[in-house]
Tab-separated table of N, CA and C in Angstrom:
chain	number	residue	atom	x	y	z
A	9	MET	N	43.653	-18.789	71.135
A	9	MET	CA	43.496	-18.011	69.621
A	9	MET	C	41.834	-17.381	68.927
A	10	LEU	N	42.386	-15.569	68.928
A	10	LEU	CA	41.079	-15.319	68.077
A	10	LEU	C	41.554	-15.535	66.612
A	11	VAL	N	39.997	-16.193	65.778
A	11	VAL	CA	40.276	-16.181	64.816
A	11	VAL	C	39.480	-14.673	64.622
A	12	VAL	N	39.886	-14.698	63.395
A	12	VAL	CA	39.212	-12.977	62.381
A	12	VAL	C	38.801	-13.020	61.005
A	13	SER	N	37.385	-12.563	60.524
A	13	SER	CA	37.873	-12.240	58.759
A	13	SER	C	38.376	-11.572	58.325
A	14	TYR	N	38.888	-11.341	56.998
A	14	TYR	CA	39.729	-10.447	57.204
A	14	TYR	C	39.078	-9.337	56.502
A	15	ALA	N	37.290	-9.129	56.252
A	15	ALA	CA	36.594	-8.459	55.627
A	15	ALA	C	36.538	-7.869	56.915
A	16	ASP	N	36.454	-8.320	58.373
A	16	ASP	CA	35.836	-8.175	59.926
A	16	ASP	C	36.968	-7.199	60.356
A	17	PHE	N	38.432	-8.213	60.226
A	17	PHE	CA	39.069	-7.426	60.883
A	17	PHE	C	40.049	-5.742	60.204
A	18	PHE	N	39.809	-6.057	58.523
A	18	PHE	CA	40.048	-4.501	58.087
A	18	PHE	C	38.663	-3.810	58.024
A	19	ALA	N	37.956	-3.527	58.234
A	19	ALA	CA	36.442	-2.930	58.521
A	19	ALA	C	36.732	-2.145	59.217
A	20	ASN	N	37.585	-2.664	60.863
A	20	ASN	CA	37.483	-2.020	61.626
A	20	ASN	C	39.051	-2.487	63.364
A	21	PRO	N	40.228	-2.693	62.236
A	21	PRO	CA	41.227	-3.141	62.980
A	21	PRO	C	41.338	-3.017	64.099
A	22	ALA	N	40.837	-1.728	64.337
A	22	ALA	CA	41.462	-1.097	66.314
A	22	ALA	C	40.599	-1.616	67.283
A	23	GLN	N	39.270	-1.897	66.842
A	23	GLN	CA	38.831	-2.858	67.628
A	23	GLN	C	39.079	-4.457	68.007
A	24	TYR	N	40.086	-4.863	67.431
A	24	TYR	CA	41.285	-5.928	67.121
A	24	TYR	C	42.279	-6.222	68.239
A	25	LYS	N	42.671	-4.592	67.893
A	25	LYS	CA	44.406	-4.579	68.824
A	25	LYS	C	44.310	-5.095	70.163
A	26	ASN	N	43.986	-4.924	70.945
A	26	ASN	CA	43.663	-4.932	71.954
A	26	ASN	C	43.598	-6.883	72.260
A	27	GLU	N	43.041	-6.857	71.967
A	27	GLU	CA	42.380	-8.610	71.892
A	27	GLU	C	44.243	-8.984	71.336
A	28	ALA	N	44.945	-8.499	69.733
A	28	ALA	CA	45.711	-8.877	69.455
A	28	ALA	C	47.037	-8.865	70.410
A	29	ALA	N	46.981	-8.020	71.661
A	29	ALA	CA	48.112	-7.867	72.305
A	29	ALA	C	48.057	-8.639	73.179
A	30	VAL	N	47.229	-9.229	73.616
A	30	VAL	CA	46.579	-9.778	75.096
A	30	VAL	C	46.473	-11.604	74.776
A	31	SER	N	46.218	-12.266	73.218
A	31	SER	CA	45.831	-13.266	73.192
A	31	SER	C	46.373	-13.488	71.833
A	32	GLY	N	46.795	-14.204	70.750
A	32	GLY	CA	47.276	-14.787	69.365
A	32	GLY	C	46.003	-14.420	68.240
A	33	LEU	N	46.695	-14.084	67.428
A	33	LEU	CA	44.811	-13.019	66.635
A	33	LEU	C	45.799	-13.742	65.017
A	34	LYS	N	44.797	-14.433	64.214
A	34	LYS	CA	44.643	-14.903	62.908
A	34	LYS	C	44.318	-14.194	62.396
A	35	ILE	N	44.276	-14.068	61.090
A	35	ILE	CA	43.509	-13.067	60.274
A	35	ILE	C	43.689	-14.049	59.117
A	36	LEU	N	42.095	-15.017	58.630
A	36	LEU	CA	41.587	-15.474	57.442
A	36	LEU	C	41.893	-15.184	56.338
A	37	PRO	N	42.502	-15.544	55.513
A	37	PRO	CA	42.454	-14.806	54.168
A	37	PRO	C	41.507	-14.582	53.668
A	38	GLU	N	41.088	-13.356	52.403
A	38	GLU	CA	40.246	-13.017	52.117
A	38	GLU	C	39.364	-13.794	50.786
A	39	LYS	N	38.429	-14.503	51.061
A	39	LYS	CA	37.758	-15.170	49.788
A	39	LYS	C	37.221	-14.858	48.754
A	40	LYS	N	38.017	-15.568	47.788
A	40	LYS	CA	38.315	-15.127	46.424
A	40	LYS	C	36.837	-15.272	45.683
A	41	GLN	N	36.195	-13.841	45.225
A	41	GLN	CA	34.775	-14.077	44.408
A	41	GLN	C	34.833	-15.051	43.835
A	42	LYS	N	33.836	-15.729	44.097
A	42	LYS	CA	33.223	-16.881	42.688
A	42	LYS	C	32.053	-15.603	41.610
A	43	LYS	N	32.526	-16.614	40.475
A	43	LYS	CA	31.985	-15.601	39.366
A	43	LYS	C	30.594	-16.437	39.507
A	44	ILE	N	29.671	-15.218	38.955
A	44	ILE	CA	28.529	-15.087	39.191
A	44	ILE	C	27.907	-14.828	37.219
A	45	SER	N	26.465	-15.402	37.461
A	45	SER	CA	26.213	-14.959	35.804
A	45	SER	C	25.525	-13.637	36.057
A	46	ARG	N	25.403	-13.632	34.620
A	46	ARG	CA	25.230	-12.027	34.400
A	46	ARG	C	23.873	-12.025	34.731
A	47	LYS	N	22.641	-12.887	34.820
A	47	LYS	CA	21.456	-12.546	35.592
A	47	LYS	C	21.310	-12.026	36.523
A	48	VAL	N	22.382	-12.968	37.375
A	48	VAL	CA	21.910	-12.779	39.279
A	48	VAL	C	23.035	-11.111	39.298
A	49	GLN	N	24.025	-11.022	38.679
A	49	GLN	CA	24.882	-9.987	38.721
A	49	GLN	C	23.945	-8.796	38.305
A	50	GLU	N	22.902	-8.496	37.407
A	50	GLU	CA	21.873	-7.571	37.034
A	50	GLU	C	20.783	-7.544	38.663
A	51	LYS	N	20.542	-8.474	38.950
A	51	LYS	CA	20.245	-8.410	40.203
A	51	LYS	C	20.375	-7.965	41.589
A	52	LEU	N	21.575	-8.461	41.474
A	52	LEU	CA	22.540	-7.558	42.765
A	52	LEU	C	22.460	-5.798	42.366
A	53	ASP	N	22.499	-5.693	41.071
A	53	ASP	CA	22.898	-4.496	40.835
A	53	ASP	C	21.309	-3.516	40.586
A	54	ALA	N	20.167	-4.404	40.360
A	54	ALA	CA	19.471	-3.035	40.801
A	54	ALA	C	19.170	-3.475	42.147
A	55	LEU	N	18.779	-4.254	43.176
A	55	LEU	CA	19.553	-3.976	44.842
A	55	LEU	C	19.938	-2.875	45.447
A	56	ASN	N	21.441	-3.292	44.796
A	56	ASN	CA	22.476	-2.285	45.029
A	56	ASN	C	21.424	-0.793	44.750
A	57	ALA	N	20.938	-0.647	43.281
A	57	ALA	CA	20.346	0.699	43.494
A	57	ALA	C	18.817	1.679	44.362
A	58	ILE	N	18.069	0.475	44.732
A	58	ILE	CA	17.644	1.085	45.732
A	58	ILE	C	17.775	0.951	47.267
A	59	VAL	N	18.781	0.391	47.780
A	59	VAL	CA	19.768	0.983	49.134
A	59	VAL	C	19.114	2.077	49.024
A	60	GLY	N	18.924	2.256	49.936
A	60	GLY	CA	18.694	3.936	50.836
A	60	GLY	C	17.138	4.642	50.436
A	61	ILE	N	16.343	4.530	49.259
A	61	ILE	CA	15.434	5.053	48.777
A	61	ILE	C	14.864	5.250	49.343
A	62	ILE	N	14.333	4.547	50.625
A	62	ILE	CA	13.352	4.669	51.741
A	62	ILE	C	14.260	5.120	52.550
A	63	PRO	N	13.909	6.105	53.404
A	63	PRO	CA	14.510	6.712	54.425
A	63	PRO	C	14.272	5.959	56.212
A	64	HIS	N	15.006	5.866	56.942
A	64	HIS	CA	14.988	4.652	58.062
A	64	HIS	C	14.070	5.182	59.062
A	65	GLU	N	13.257	6.431	58.915
A	65	GLU	CA	12.159	6.658	60.139
A	65	GLU	C	11.280	5.874	59.536
A	66	VAL	N	10.882	5.958	58.163
A	66	VAL	CA	9.369	5.195	58.059
A	66	VAL	C	9.751	3.290	57.540
A	67	ASP	N	8.913	2.975	57.965
A	67	ASP	CA	8.923	1.890	58.635
A	67	ASP	C	8.119	1.728	56.857
A	68	ALA	N	8.846	0.329	56.408
A	68	ALA	CA	7.948	-0.639	55.058
A	68	ALA	C	7.047	-1.192	55.384
A	69	GLU	N	7.374	-1.992	56.538
A	69	GLU	CA	6.475	-2.511	56.387
A	69	GLU	C	4.529	-2.870	57.293
A	70	VAL	N	4.909	-1.860	57.837
A	70	VAL	CA	3.309	-1.182	58.341
A	70	VAL	C	2.969	-0.509	57.149
A	71	LEU	N	3.183	0.365	56.022
A	71	LEU	CA	2.895	0.862	54.481
A	71	LEU	C	2.947	-0.476	53.979
A	72	LEU	N	3.049	-1.514	53.729
A	72	LEU	CA	2.780	-2.674	52.828
A	72	LEU	C	1.535	-3.031	53.641
A	73	GLU	N	1.863	-3.266	55.047
A	73	GLU	CA	0.450	-3.928	55.249
A	73	GLU	C	-1.204	-3.061	55.100
A	74	GLU	N	-0.929	-1.728	55.551
A	74	GLU	CA	-1.485	-0.791	54.987
A	74	GLU	C	-1.761	-1.410	53.826
A	75	ARG	N	-1.166	-1.367	52.598
A	75	ARG	CA	-1.471	-1.342	51.512
A	75	ARG	C	-2.334	-2.555	50.688
A	76	ARG	N	-1.909	-3.605	51.687
A	76	ARG	CA	-2.582	-5.176	51.483
A	76	ARG	C	-3.563	-5.107	51.916
A	77	MET	N	-4.121	-4.308	53.004
A	77	MET	CA	-5.720	-4.185	54.179
A	77	MET	C	-6.214	-3.470	53.040
A	78	SER	N	-5.668	-2.504	52.323
A	78	SER	CA	-6.963	-1.642	51.469
A	78	SER	C	-7.001	-2.805	50.019
A	79	LYS	N	-6.356	-3.381	49.186
A	79	LYS	CA	-7.439	-4.133	48.487
A	79	LYS	C	-8.024	-5.057	48.559
């Protein structure tokens, strides 16, 4: 039997179509969101706001290391 998480299955259902035809397919139920504190939510919002600011072609680790060395 193939067990797939709900999120993985609905992110790409075509990927599991062949597996479902060959073997049994069981989809785990979606996990309920736990309530989080306002402070944690603010931190998550701040992280989500900066996603994508640094382009993929820029190596942030190299830039940070150069900055540390210059101080």
